[in-house]
The first five atom37 places (N, CA, C, CB, O) and aatype in JSON, in Angstrom:
{
  "aatype": [12, 13, 16, 1, 1, 2, 6, 1, 10, 0, 14, 6, 11, 5, 0, 15, 0, 16, 13, 14, 19, 0, 19, 10, 10, 10, 0, 19, 4, 0, 9, 13, 19, 18, 10, 16, 9, 7, 7, 7, 13, 10, 6, 7, 7, 0, 3, 16, 19, 19, 18, 16, 14, 5, 19, 0, 3, 15, 0, 7, 5, 1],
  "atom_mask": [
    [1, 1, 1, 1, 1],
    [1, 1, 1, 1, 1],
    [1, 1, 1, 1, 1],
    [1, 1, 1, 1, 1],
    [1, 1, 1, 1, 1],
    [1, 1, 1, 1, 1],
    [1, 1, 1, 1, 1],
    [1, 1, 1, 1, 1],
    [1, 1, 1, 1, 1],
    [1, 1, 1, 1, 1],
    [1, 1, 1, 1, 1],
    [1, 1, 1, 1, 1],
    [1, 1, 1, 1, 1],
    [1, 1, 1, 1, 1],
    [1, 1, 1, 1, 1],
    [1, 1, 1, 1, 1],
    [1, 1, 1, 1, 1],
    [1, 1, 1, 1, 1],
    [1, 1, 1, 1, 1],
    [1, 1, 1, 1, 1],
    [1, 1, 1, 1, 1],
    [1, 1, 1, 1, 1],
    [1, 1, 1, 1, 1],
    [1, 1, 1, 1, 1],
    [1, 1, 1, 1, 1],
    [1, 1, 1, 1, 1],
    [1, 1, 1, 1, 1],
    [1, 1, 1, 1, 1],
    [1, 1, 1, 1, 1],
    [1, 1, 1, 1, 1],
    [1, 1, 1, 1, 1],
    [1, 1, 1, 1, 1],
    [1, 1, 1, 1, 1],
    [1, 1, 1, 1, 1],
    [1, 1, 1, 1, 1],
    [1, 1, 1, 1, 1],
    [1, 1, 1, 1, 1],
    [1, 1, 1, 0, 1],
    [1, 1, 1, 0, 1],
    [1, 1, 1, 0, 1],
    [1, 1, 1, 1, 1],
    [1, 1, 1, 1, 1],
    [1, 1, 1, 1, 1],
    [1, 1, 1, 0, 1],
    [1, 1, 1, 0, 1],
    [1, 1, 1, 1, 1],
    [1, 1, 1, 1, 1],
    [1, 1, 1, 1, 1],
    [1, 1, 1, 1, 1],
    [1, 1, 1, 1, 1],
    [1, 1, 1, 1, 1],
    [1, 1, 1, 1, 1],
    [1, 1, 1, 1, 1],
    [1, 1, 1, 1, 1],
    [1, 1, 1, 1, 1],
    [1, 1, 1, 1, 1],
    [1, 1, 1, 1, 1],
    [1, 1, 1, 1, 1],
    [1, 1, 1, 1, 1],
    [1, 1, 1, 0, 1],
    [1, 1, 1, 1, 1],
    [1, 1, 1, 1, 1]
  ],
  "atom_positions": [
    [[0.82, -1.18, 0.0], [0.0, 0.0, 0.0], [0.87, 1.25, 0.0], [-0.94, -0.01, 1.19], [0.6, 2.2, -0.73]],
    [[1.9, 1.25, 0.8], [2.79, 2.4, 0.85], [3.81, 2.3, -0.28], [3.5, 2.5, 2.22], [4.3, 1.22, -0.59]],
    [[4.11, 3.42, -0.88], [5.09, 3.43, -1.95], [6.35, 4.14, -1.47], [4.53, 4.12, -3.22], [6.35, 4.87, -0.48]],
    [[7.4, 3.89, -2.2], [8.65, 4.57, -1.85], [8.59, 6.01, -2.32], [9.86, 3.85, -2.47], [7.75, 6.37, -3.14]],
    [[9.48, 6.84, -1.81], [9.48, 8.26, -2.13], [9.69, 8.5, -3.62], [10.55, 8.98, -1.33], [9.04, 9.37, -4.2]],
    [[10.58, 7.76, -4.24], [10.85, 7.95, -5.67], [9.65, 7.59, -6.53], [12.06, 7.12, -6.08], [9.44, 8.2, -7.58]],
    [[8.87, 6.6, -6.1], [7.71, 6.21, -6.88], [6.58, 7.23, -6.75], [7.23, 4.83, -6.44], [5.8, 7.4, -7.68]],
    [[6.49, 7.9, -5.61], [5.46, 8.91, -5.43], [5.7, 10.13, -6.32], [5.39, 9.34, -3.96], [4.75, 10.75, -6.78]],
    [[6.94, 10.47, -6.56], [7.27, 11.65, -7.34], [7.3, 11.38, -8.84], [8.6, 12.2, -6.89], [7.4, 12.31, -9.63]],
    [[7.23, 10.13, -9.22], [7.27, 9.78, -10.64], [5.93, 10.11, -11.29], [7.61, 8.28, -10.82], [4.89, 10.06, -10.63]],
    [[5.94, 10.45, -12.57], [4.67, 10.72, -13.26], [3.83, 9.44, -13.37], [4.94, 11.32, -14.67], [4.37, 8.33, -13.39]],
    [[2.54, 9.62, -13.44], [1.67, 8.44, -13.53], [1.83, 7.77, -14.89], [0.2, 8.84, -13.29], [2.09, 8.43, -15.9]],
    [[1.68, 6.47, -14.89], [1.89, 5.71, -16.11], [0.58, 5.47, -16.86], [2.54, 4.39, -15.79], [0.61, 5.28, -18.08]],
    [[-0.54, 5.48, -16.17], [-1.84, 5.3, -16.81], [-2.75, 6.44, -16.37], [-2.46, 3.91, -16.46], [-2.97, 6.65, -15.18]],
    [[-3.26, 7.16, -17.32], [-4.15, 8.27, -17.01], [-5.59, 7.76, -16.92], [-4.03, 9.39, -18.08], [-5.99, 6.86, -17.66]],
    [[-6.34, 8.35, -16.02], [-7.73, 7.98, -15.85], [-8.61, 8.99, -16.59], [-8.11, 7.92, -14.35], [-8.34, 10.19, -16.57]],
    [[-9.64, 8.5, -17.25], [-10.54, 9.37, -17.99], [-11.73, 9.8, -17.15], [-11.01, 8.67, -19.25], [-12.65, 10.43, -17.68]],
    [[-11.75, 9.49, -15.88], [-12.89, 9.79, -15.04], [-13.09, 11.29, -14.86], [-12.73, 9.14, -13.69], [-14.21, 11.78, -15.0]],
    [[-12.05, 12.01, -14.56], [-12.19, 13.45, -14.3], [-12.65, 14.23, -15.54], [-10.87, 14.02, -13.82], [-13.59, 15.01, -15.42]],
    [[-12.04, 14.05, -16.72], [-12.53, 14.79, -17.89], [-13.97, 14.44, -18.27], [-11.63, 14.52, -19.08], [-14.73, 15.32, -18.69]],
    [[-14.36, 13.2, -18.12], [-15.73, 12.8, -18.44], [-16.69, 13.42, -17.44], [-15.87, 11.26, -18.44], [-17.78, 13.85, -17.82]],
    [[-16.33, 13.46, -16.18], [-17.18, 14.07, -15.16], [-17.34, 15.57, -15.4], [-16.6, 13.83, -13.77], [-18.44, 16.1, -15.25]],
    [[-16.28, 16.24, -15.78], [-16.36, 17.68, -16.07], [-17.25, 17.91, -17.29], [-14.95, 18.27, -16.32], [-18.04, 18.86, -17.3]],
    [[-17.14, 17.08, -18.29], [-17.97, 17.21, -19.49], [-19.44, 16.99, -19.16], [-17.52, 16.21, -20.55], [-20.29, 17.75, -19.63]],
    [[-19.76, 15.98, -18.37], [-21.14, 15.73, -17.99], [-21.71, 16.85, -17.13], [-21.25, 14.4, -17.25], [-22.87, 17.23, -17.3]],
    [[-20.91, 17.38, -16.23], [-21.37, 18.52, -15.43], [-21.65, 19.74, -16.3], [-20.33, 18.87, -14.37], [-22.63, 20.45, -16.07]],
    [[-20.81, 19.98, -17.29], [-21.03, 21.12, -18.18], [-22.3, 20.93, -19.0], [-19.82, 21.31, -19.11], [-23.07, 21.88, -19.16]],
    [[-22.54, 19.75, -19.5], [-23.75, 19.48, -20.28], [-24.99, 19.64, -19.41], [-23.71, 18.06, -20.9], [-25.98, 20.22, -19.84]],
    [[-24.94, 19.12, -18.19], [-26.08, 19.26, -17.27], [-26.31, 20.73, -16.91], [-25.85, 18.43, -15.99], [-27.46, 21.16, -16.83]],
    [[-25.25, 21.48, -16.69], [-25.4, 22.89, -16.35], [-26.02, 23.67, -17.5], [-24.05, 23.5, -15.97], [-26.87, 24.53, -17.27]],
    [[-25.62, 23.4, -18.72], [-26.19, 24.07, -19.89], [-27.66, 23.69, -20.05], [-25.4, 23.72, -21.16], [-28.49, 24.54, -20.36]],
    [[-27.98, 22.42, -19.85], [-29.37, 21.97, -19.96], [-30.25, 22.66, -18.92], [-29.44, 20.44, -19.79], [-31.34, 23.12, -19.24]],
    [[-29.79, 22.72, -17.68], [-30.57, 23.38, -16.63], [-30.71, 24.86, -16.92], [-29.9, 23.17, -15.25], [-31.79, 25.42, -16.73]],
    [[-29.66, 25.49, -17.38], [-29.71, 26.92, -17.71], [-30.74, 27.2, -18.8], [-28.32, 27.41, -18.16], [-31.51, 28.15, -18.71]],
    [[-30.75, 26.36, -19.83], [-31.7, 26.56, -20.92], [-33.14, 26.26, -20.51], [-31.32, 25.69, -22.1], [-34.05, 26.96, -20.95]],
    [[-33.35, 25.25, -19.69], [-34.71, 24.92, -19.29], [-35.26, 25.97, -18.33], [-34.76, 23.54, -18.65], [-36.43, 26.34, -18.44]],
    [[-34.45, 26.43, -17.4], [-34.92, 27.47, -16.48], [-35.11, 28.78, -17.21], [-33.93, 27.65, -15.31], [-36.1, 29.48, -16.98]],
    [[-34.21, 29.15, -18.09], [-34.33, 30.36, -18.86], [-35.53, 30.32, -19.8], [0.0, 0.0, 0.0], [-36.21, 31.33, -19.98]],
    [[-35.79, 29.17, -20.39], [-36.94, 29.02, -21.25], [-38.25, 29.12, -20.48], [0.0, 0.0, 0.0], [-39.25, 29.6, -21.01]],
    [[-38.26, 28.66, -19.25], [-39.45, 28.77, -18.42], [-39.79, 30.2, -18.08], [0.0, 0.0, 0.0], [-40.97, 30.55, -18.0]],
    [[-38.79, 31.03, -17.89], [-39.04, 32.43, -17.6], [-39.52, 33.18, -18.83], [-37.78, 33.08, -17.05], [-40.31, 34.12, -18.71]],
    [[-39.07, 32.78, -20.0], [-39.45, 33.5, -21.22], [-40.87, 33.18, -21.67], [-38.47, 33.18, -22.33], [-41.51, 34.02, -22.3]],
    [[-41.36, 31.99, -21.38], [-42.69, 31.61, -21.85], [-43.79, 32.43, -21.19], [-42.92, 30.14, -21.6], [-44.81, 32.69, -21.82]],
    [[-43.62, 32.83, -19.95], [-44.65, 33.59, -19.26], [-44.57, 35.07, -19.54], [0.0, 0.0, 0.0], [-45.45, 35.81, -19.09]],
    [[-43.58, 35.53, -20.25], [-43.38, 36.96, -20.49], [-44.16, 37.47, -21.67], [0.0, 0.0, 0.0], [-45.07, 36.81, -22.17]],
    [[-43.81, 38.65, -22.12], [-44.49, 39.3, -23.24], [-44.13, 38.61, -24.55], [-44.14, 40.8, -23.3], [-43.09, 37.96, -24.67]],
    [[-45.02, 38.77, -25.51], [-44.76, 38.19, -26.84], [-43.69, 39.01, -27.56], [-46.06, 38.14, -27.68], [-43.54, 40.21, -27.33]],
    [[-42.98, 38.35, -28.43], [-41.94, 39.01, -29.21], [-42.56, 39.67, -30.42], [-40.84, 38.0, -29.63], [-43.36, 39.06, -31.13]],
    [[-42.2, 40.9, -30.66], [-42.73, 41.65, -31.79], [-41.58, 41.95, -32.74], [-43.43, 42.97, -31.33], [-40.53, 42.44, -32.32]],
    [[-41.78, 41.66, -34.02], [-40.77, 41.92, -35.04], [-41.32, 42.97, -35.98], [-40.37, 40.61, -35.81], [-42.39, 42.79, -36.57]],
    [[-40.6, 44.07, -36.13], [-41.0, 45.15, -37.02], [-40.25, 45.01, -38.33], [-40.74, 46.53, -36.37], [-39.02, 44.99, -38.36]],
    [[-41.0, 44.93, -39.43], [-40.38, 44.82, -40.74], [-40.33, 46.21, -41.38], [-41.14, 43.82, -41.65], [-41.18, 47.04, -41.08]],
    [[-39.36, 46.46, -42.23], [-39.31, 47.77, -42.88], [-40.48, 47.93, -43.86], [-37.96, 47.94, -43.62], [-40.91, 46.98, -44.51]],
    [[-40.96, 49.16, -43.94], [-42.08, 49.43, -44.85], [-41.53, 49.59, -46.26], [-42.87, 50.7, -44.4], [-40.53, 50.27, -46.47]],
    [[-42.2, 48.97, -47.21], [-41.77, 48.98, -48.6], [-42.76, 49.87, -49.36], [-41.71, 47.52, -49.21], [-43.98, 49.71, -49.25]],
    [[-42.22, 50.79, -50.14], [-43.06, 51.66, -50.96], [-43.59, 50.87, -52.14], [-42.29, 52.9, -51.43], [-42.95, 49.95, -52.63]],
    [[-44.77, 51.25, -52.6], [-45.39, 50.55, -53.71], [-44.93, 51.06, -55.07], [-46.88, 50.66, -53.61], [-45.47, 50.63, -56.09]],
    [[-43.98, 51.94, -55.12], [-43.53, 52.48, -56.4], [-42.41, 51.6, -56.95], [-43.05, 53.95, -56.25], [-41.28, 51.64, -56.46]],
    [[-42.73, 50.82, -57.96], [-41.76, 49.9, -58.53], [-40.87, 50.56, -59.57], [-42.47, 48.74, -59.15], [-39.85, 49.98, -59.95]],
    [[-41.2, 51.77, -60.03], [-40.44, 52.42, -61.1], [-39.18, 53.13, -60.63], [0.0, 0.0, 0.0], [-38.31, 53.4, -61.47]],
    [[-39.03, 53.43, -59.38], [-37.87, 54.23, -58.93], [-36.79, 53.34, -58.32], [-38.32, 55.28, -57.9], [-36.71, 53.2, -57.1]],
    [[-35.99, 52.77, -59.15], [-34.88, 51.95, -58.65], [-33.61, 52.39, -59.22], [-35.08, 50.51, -58.94], [-32.57, 51.81, -58.91]]
  ]
}
């Protein structure tokens, strides 16, 4: 169970993928929660209004 001092200071020989996968899953869950909570607040609010530019009916002046 105990290792020698030289073995403790040596770089690891096999990397574990647990930490990067956990960080990725946490980020995906955080984005999902952010979007669902944000979407819930927007649905109860005012409707979105889009103003289009007015086009003149004169086709001859181009």
